Amino acid sequence: MNPELRDLIAELRTNLEADQPVTLVWAQIQDGAPADQIPADLPQSVRELLATADGIHAGAFDLRAAGDLGDLQYHLDYMPEFTGVADEPAEGLVFGTLHEEPLLIRRGTGSVWYFPAEITDE
């Protein structure tokens, strides 16, 4: 994770805690998870993000805490063919949701994929 993103998350967390109560509208950014609580088999970029913020809840965006990632992996069973995950489900990791749709990272490449909000052909 680049230092600018880490600093931005810390600044947002501080501002949210100082100015507003935690609500779905205003968001919640948890403190980073201890290294020993982050599964070693996660992609490095996800490990770094969880070390910075062990869960981010901001309206329609939900980055799960390290201990809750297992609860999201059922999405891999329902991925459409065009995602490429159906052929190699172990290559995918669902790390959060956006509008209740899974956010997916490819373990081998680190590329992130999501379902567009548009109701059109994917």
XYZ file of N, CA, C and O in Angstrom:
488
model
N 0.850 -1.164 0.000
C 0.000 0.000 0.000
C 0.895 1.225 0.000
O 1.869 1.273 0.734
N 0.536 2.193 -0.819
C 1.388 3.368 -0.855
C 1.129 4.259 0.372
O 0.042 4.240 0.953
N 2.121 5.017 0.782
C 2.004 5.830 1.998
C 0.885 6.874 1.927
O 0.265 7.189 2.936
N 0.602 7.387 0.729
C -0.450 8.390 0.592
C -1.814 7.812 0.946
O -2.618 8.459 1.620
N -2.089 6.589 0.502
C -3.364 5.951 0.820
C -3.450 5.650 2.312
O -4.475 5.873 2.944
N -2.371 5.169 2.886
C -2.344 4.897 4.324
C -2.632 6.176 5.113
O -3.423 6.189 6.056
N -1.982 7.287 4.718
C -2.199 8.562 5.400
C -3.628 9.063 5.209
O -4.227 9.604 6.138
N -4.182 8.881 4.016
C -5.550 9.309 3.747
C -6.542 8.550 4.622
O -7.457 9.136 5.205
N -6.366 7.247 4.741
C -7.259 6.448 5.588
C -7.172 6.918 7.036
O -8.186 7.089 7.715
N -5.967 7.155 7.522
C -5.791 7.630 8.901
C -6.452 8.995 9.091
O -7.114 9.239 10.114
N -6.296 9.877 8.121
C -6.907 11.203 8.215
C -8.428 11.121 8.201
O -9.105 11.785 8.994
N -8.977 10.285 7.310
C -10.431 10.121 7.261
C -10.964 9.553 8.568
O -11.991 10.002 9.081
N -10.272 8.549 9.114
C -10.691 7.954 10.385
C -10.735 9.022 11.478
O -11.711 9.143 12.217
N -9.688 9.820 11.570
C -9.617 10.872 12.586
C -10.733 11.885 12.407
O -11.409 12.262 13.370
N -10.956 12.321 11.184
C -12.002 13.311 10.915
C -13.388 12.757 11.216
O -14.241 13.462 11.769
N -13.639 11.514 10.858
C -14.942 10.914 11.125
C -15.201 10.804 12.616
O -16.290 11.089 13.105
N -14.196 10.380 13.362
C -14.362 10.220 14.804
C -14.540 11.561 15.509
O -15.275 11.666 16.486
N -13.893 12.608 14.997
C -13.950 13.913 15.647
C -15.242 14.666 15.338
O -15.755 15.384 16.192
N -15.763 14.486 14.125
C -16.846 15.353 13.672
C -18.243 14.754 13.713
O -19.218 15.472 13.836
N -18.354 13.461 13.566
C -19.676 12.886 13.395
C -19.808 11.588 14.159
O -18.833 10.857 14.316
N -21.027 11.269 14.581
C -21.237 9.929 15.135
C -21.150 8.899 14.011
O -21.350 9.218 12.845
N -20.828 7.680 14.355
C -20.726 6.625 13.351
C -22.134 6.237 12.917
O -22.966 5.855 13.722
N -22.386 6.376 11.632
C -23.654 5.954 11.041
C -23.340 5.369 9.675
O -22.224 5.492 9.174
N -24.322 4.761 9.057
C -24.103 4.256 7.703
C -23.817 5.381 6.730
O -23.132 5.207 5.742
N -24.341 6.551 6.987
C -24.109 7.680 6.097
C -22.688 8.217 6.264
O -22.003 8.512 5.301
N -22.222 8.333 7.503
C -20.922 8.945 7.754
C -19.775 7.962 7.758
O -18.633 8.359 7.685
N -20.030 6.725 7.900
C -19.011 5.676 7.772
C -18.315 5.343 9.088
O -18.420 6.053 10.074
N -17.585 4.268 9.011
C -16.794 3.782 10.138
C -15.531 3.155 9.563
O -15.602 2.318 8.663
N -14.385 3.573 10.059
C -13.112 3.007 9.638
C -12.433 2.459 10.884
O -12.043 3.215 11.775
N -12.323 1.152 10.950
C -11.731 0.503 12.114
C -10.215 0.706 12.121
O -9.603 0.948 11.088
N -9.631 0.575 13.293
C -8.168 0.565 13.394
C -7.642 -0.657 12.658
O -8.368 -1.623 12.432
N -6.386 -0.642 12.309
C -5.772 -1.766 11.619
C -5.733 -3.019 12.471
O -5.673 -2.953 13.699
N -5.769 -4.161 11.816
C -5.698 -5.451 12.511
C -4.250 -5.765 12.863
O -3.337 -5.436 12.106
N -4.030 -6.426 13.993
C -2.678 -6.898 14.312
C -2.225 -7.910 13.259
O -3.044 -8.671 12.728
N -0.959 -7.914 12.948
C -0.422 -8.781 11.894
C -0.766 -10.247 12.113
O -1.044 -10.972 11.152
N -0.788 -10.698 13.358
C -1.062 -12.114 13.613
C -2.533 -12.493 13.431
O -2.884 -13.662 13.460
N -3.396 -11.504 13.222
C -4.818 -11.772 12.982
C -5.193 -11.693 11.509
O -6.340 -11.921 11.149
N -4.233 -11.364 10.662
C -4.475 -11.275 9.219
C -3.984 -12.572 8.584
O -2.799 -12.895 8.697
N -4.856 -13.317 7.924
C -4.432 -14.594 7.337
C -3.256 -14.423 6.377
O -3.242 -13.524 5.530
N -2.279 -15.284 6.513
C -1.057 -15.197 5.708
C -1.300 -15.494 4.234
O -0.504 -15.083 3.395
N -2.386 -16.184 3.899
C -2.630 -16.556 2.509
C -3.335 -15.468 1.704
O -3.612 -15.643 0.522
N -3.594 -14.314 2.311
C -4.224 -13.218 1.582
C -3.201 -12.525 0.691
O -2.009 -12.484 1.027
N -3.645 -11.944 -0.429
C -2.720 -11.153 -1.249
C -2.108 -10.021 -0.411
O -2.754 -9.478 0.495
N -0.867 -9.694 -0.696
C -0.139 -8.689 0.075
C -0.898 -7.365 0.141
O -0.948 -6.721 1.192
N -1.514 -6.946 -0.961
C -2.231 -5.669 -0.965
C -3.409 -5.688 0.010
O -3.684 -4.692 0.683
N -4.102 -6.816 0.129
C -5.215 -6.935 1.065
C -4.685 -6.962 2.495
O -5.248 -6.334 3.396
N -3.568 -7.663 2.712
C -2.958 -7.701 4.048
C -2.583 -6.283 4.509
O -2.843 -5.902 5.637
N -1.999 -5.498 3.614
C -1.598 -4.142 3.960
C -2.811 -3.262 4.249
O -2.785 -2.442 5.176
N -3.873 -3.435 3.469
C -5.082 -2.655 3.701
C -5.700 -3.008 5.047
O -6.080 -2.125 5.822
N -5.776 -4.299 5.370
C -6.337 -4.715 6.655
C -5.466 -4.281 7.828
O -5.966 -4.022 8.926
N -4.162 -4.169 7.623
C -3.270 -3.679 8.670
C -3.493 -2.191 8.923
O -3.218 -1.686 10.013
N -4.030 -1.502 7.925
C -4.321 -0.076 8.043
C -5.742 0.159 8.544
O -5.982 1.040 9.363
N -6.688 -0.635 8.047
C -8.099 -0.496 8.427
C -8.728 -1.887 8.404
O -8.937 -2.446 7.332
N -8.999 -2.421 9.573
C -9.594 -3.752 9.680
C -11.111 -3.633 9.590
O -11.833 -3.887 10.535
N -11.546 -3.201 8.436
C -12.966 -3.005 8.184
C -13.272 -1.547 7.907
O -12.838 -0.664 8.648
N -13.952 -1.318 6.797
C -14.434 0.016 6.444
C -15.890 -0.145 6.039
O -16.203 -0.927 5.144
N -16.766 0.585 6.700
C -18.181 0.572 6.365
C -18.557 2.003 5.989
O -18.524 2.891 6.834
N -18.871 2.202 4.728
C -19.191 3.542 4.247
C -20.376 3.451 3.297
O -20.206 3.267 2.090
N -21.551 3.526 3.840
C -22.746 3.450 3.013
C -22.810 2.134 2.274
O -22.863 1.069 2.873
N -22.729 2.186 0.954
C -22.839 0.991 0.122
C -21.539 0.195 0.050
O -21.527 -0.916 -0.458
N -20.434 0.747 0.561
C -19.135 0.075 0.510
C -18.852 -0.596 1.846
O -18.971 0.019 2.899
N -18.460 -1.868 1.783
C -18.153 -2.621 3.000
C -16.897 -3.451 2.764
O -16.919 -4.433 2.035
N -15.795 -3.024 3.364
C -14.566 -3.816 3.378
C -14.610 -4.612 4.660
O -14.695 -4.040 5.746
N -14.595 -5.922 4.563
C -14.741 -6.764 5.745
C -13.464 -6.810 6.567
O -12.360 -6.682 6.047
N -13.639 -7.036 7.840
C -12.517 -7.220 8.750
C -11.856 -8.564 8.452
O -12.476 -9.470 7.889
N -10.612 -8.703 8.838
C -9.852 -9.924 8.558
C -10.582 -11.171 9.044
O -10.642 -12.179 8.338
N -11.169 -11.116 10.216
C -11.854 -12.268 10.774
C -13.179 -12.600 10.109
O -13.743 -13.663 10.344
N -13.674 -11.698 9.267
C -14.978 -11.899 8.617
C -14.877 -12.241 7.136
O -15.903 -12.442 6.483
N -13.680 -12.298 6.588
C -13.537 -12.551 5.153
C -14.105 -13.905 4.734
O -14.668 -14.037 3.653
N -13.979 -14.896 5.578
C -14.492 -16.226 5.254
C -15.993 -16.222 4.989
O -16.482 -17.006 4.174
N -16.710 -15.312 5.636
C -18.156 -15.234 5.461
C -18.564 -14.783 4.061
O -19.708 -14.974 3.666
N -17.657 -14.182 3.318
C -17.988 -13.658 1.980
C -17.645 -14.613 0.843
O -18.063 -14.387 -0.284
N -16.895 -15.646 1.112
C -16.361 -16.465 0.032
C -17.419 -17.288 -0.693
O -17.173 -17.782 -1.796
N -18.623 -17.391 -0.149
C -19.699 -18.099 -0.853
C -20.008 -17.447 -2.194
O -20.494 -18.089 -3.118
N -19.701 -16.151 -2.333
C -19.928 -15.455 -3.605
C -19.173 -16.128 -4.752
O -19.610 -16.081 -5.900
N -18.037 -16.749 -4.454
C -17.240 -17.400 -5.496
C -18.020 -18.518 -6.187
O -17.795 -18.803 -7.356
N -18.945 -19.139 -5.471
C -19.739 -20.219 -6.045
C -20.748 -19.723 -7.074
O -21.277 -20.512 -7.857
N -21.014 -18.426 -7.083
C -22.042 -17.868 -7.959
C -21.491 -16.907 -9.008
O -22.254 -16.197 -9.655
N -20.178 -16.887 -9.168
C -19.580 -15.974 -10.143
C -19.927 -16.402 -11.565
O -19.784 -17.578 -11.911
N -20.359 -15.462 -12.391
C -20.658 -15.790 -13.790
C -19.397 -16.210 -14.545
O -18.279 -15.860 -14.160
N -19.584 -16.933 -15.624
C -18.461 -17.429 -16.436
C -17.534 -16.305 -16.894
O -16.323 -16.466 -16.923
N -18.103 -15.152 -17.265
C -17.276 -14.088 -17.838
C -16.254 -13.523 -16.861
O -15.318 -12.850 -17.260
N -16.393 -13.799 -15.573
C -15.412 -13.293 -14.603
C -14.124 -14.097 -14.616
O -13.103 -13.626 -14.134
N -14.171 -15.316 -15.156
C -13.007 -16.173 -15.152
C -12.787 -16.893 -13.832
O -11.904 -17.737 -13.717
N -13.582 -16.581 -12.836
C -13.420 -17.184 -11.518
C -14.044 -18.573 -11.467
O -13.572 -19.440 -10.730
N -15.059 -18.798 -12.254
C -15.745 -20.096 -12.227
C -14.773 -21.235 -12.543
O -14.887 -22.322 -11.985
N -13.802 -20.997 -13.424
C -12.830 -22.017 -13.790
C -11.767 -22.235 -12.714
O -11.244 -23.334 -12.567
N -11.425 -21.184 -11.978
C -10.375 -21.250 -10.957
C -10.809 -20.499 -9.699
O -10.284 -19.431 -9.397
N -11.780 -21.026 -8.938
C -12.274 -20.281 -7.772
C -11.198 -19.983 -6.730
O -11.286 -18.982 -6.022
N -10.168 -20.794 -6.632
C -9.110 -20.543 -5.655
C -8.299 -19.297 -5.996
O -7.593 -18.761 -5.142
N -8.391 -18.827 -7.248
C -7.675 -17.612 -7.657
C -8.383 -16.349 -7.203
O -7.827 -15.270 -7.242
N -9.638 -16.464 -6.780
C -10.403 -15.294 -6.386
C -10.505 -15.157 -4.877
O -10.432 -16.136 -4.137
N -10.652 -13.923 -4.428
C -10.901 -13.631 -3.024
C -11.913 -12.492 -2.989
O -11.677 -11.433 -3.562
N -13.037 -12.724 -2.348
C -14.011 -11.661 -2.140
C -13.615 -10.964 -0.844
O -13.555 -11.580 0.211
N -13.293 -9.671 -0.933
C -12.793 -8.947 0.235
C -13.760 -7.891 0.752
O -13.505 -7.247 1.760
N -14.872 -7.735 0.068
C -15.863 -6.761 0.508
C -17.024 -6.743 -0.455
O -17.120 -7.583 -1.361
N -17.903 -5.766 -0.261
C -19.049 -5.605 -1.155
C -19.254 -4.130 -1.475
O -18.869 -3.250 -0.701
N -19.872 -3.898 -2.608
C -20.300 -2.570 -3.027
C -21.722 -2.732 -3.516
O -21.972 -3.505 -4.451
N -22.656 -2.069 -2.876
C -24.084 -2.252 -3.170
C -24.480 -3.720 -3.061
O -25.197 -4.246 -3.905
N -23.961 -4.391 -2.041
C -24.239 -5.810 -1.766
C -23.680 -6.766 -2.823
O -23.907 -7.964 -2.758
N -22.955 -6.258 -3.802
C -22.321 -7.091 -4.821
C -20.856 -7.310 -4.434
O -20.219 -6.426 -3.864
N -20.304 -8.475 -4.738
C -18.945 -8.785 -4.285
C -17.863 -7.954 -4.961
O -17.948 -7.646 -6.150
N -16.855 -7.607 -4.174
C -15.611 -7.023 -4.673
C -14.600 -8.155 -4.671
O -14.372 -8.794 -3.652
N -13.998 -8.407 -5.806
C -13.156 -9.575 -6.000
C -11.739 -9.148 -6.351
O -11.541 -8.217 -7.138
N -10.764 -9.817 -5.761
C -9.372 -9.603 -6.148
C -8.831 -10.938 -6.647
O -9.136 -11.991 -6.101
N -8.089 -10.871 -7.747
C -7.421 -12.070 -8.274
C -6.128 -12.233 -7.499
O -5.295 -11.347 -7.471
N -5.969 -13.380 -6.864
C -4.795 -13.613 -6.008
C -3.483 -13.509 -6.788
O -2.505 -12.979 -6.288
N -3.455 -14.019 -7.998
C -2.218 -14.048 -8.768
C -1.777 -12.706 -9.310
O -0.581 -12.423 -9.398
N -2.744 -11.852 -9.659
C -2.400 -10.586 -10.303
C -2.657 -9.365 -9.440
O -2.105 -8.301 -9.694
N -3.538 -9.498 -8.450
C -3.899 -8.350 -7.624
C -4.945 -7.457 -8.262
O -5.314 -6.435 -7.694
N -5.441 -7.840 -9.435
C -6.453 -7.008 -10.089
C -7.789 -7.133 -9.349
O -8.136 -8.184 -8.829
N -8.510 -6.030 -9.293
C -9.788 -5.961 -8.585
C -10.913 -5.921 -9.607
O -10.819 -5.258 -10.632
N -11.999 -6.633 -9.292
C -13.148 -6.699 -10.174
C -14.402 -6.511 -9.335
O -14.457 -6.934 -8.188
N -15.392 -5.856 -9.917
C -16.675 -5.684 -9.237
C -17.792 -5.709 -10.254
O -17.567 -5.565 -11.455
N -19.019 -5.882 -9.766
C -20.180 -5.822 -10.634
C -20.557 -4.353 -10.799
O -20.751 -3.652 -9.803
N -20.684 -3.899 -12.023
C -21.081 -2.500 -12.229
C -22.487 -2.249 -11.660
O -23.306 -3.156 -11.600
N -22.744 -1.011 -11.267
C -24.039 -0.658 -10.710
C -25.129 -0.643 -11.781
O -26.295 -0.738 -11.480
N -24.745 -0.495 -13.025
C -25.715 -0.447 -14.107
C -26.421 -1.781 -14.245
O -25.825 -2.829 -14.064
N -27.669 -1.748 -14.598
C -28.382 -2.995 -14.864
C -28.361 -3.180 -16.368
O -29.272 -2.811 -17.101
N -27.243 -3.734 -16.821
C -27.042 -3.996 -18.245
C -26.336 -5.324 -18.373
O -26.039 -5.975 -17.388
N -26.054 -5.694 -19.584
C -25.264 -6.911 -19.786
C -23.859 -6.678 -19.275
O -23.221 -5.680 -19.597
N -23.370 -7.615 -18.466
C -22.025 -7.471 -17.932
C -21.018 -7.679 -19.033
O -19.955 -7.170 -19.038
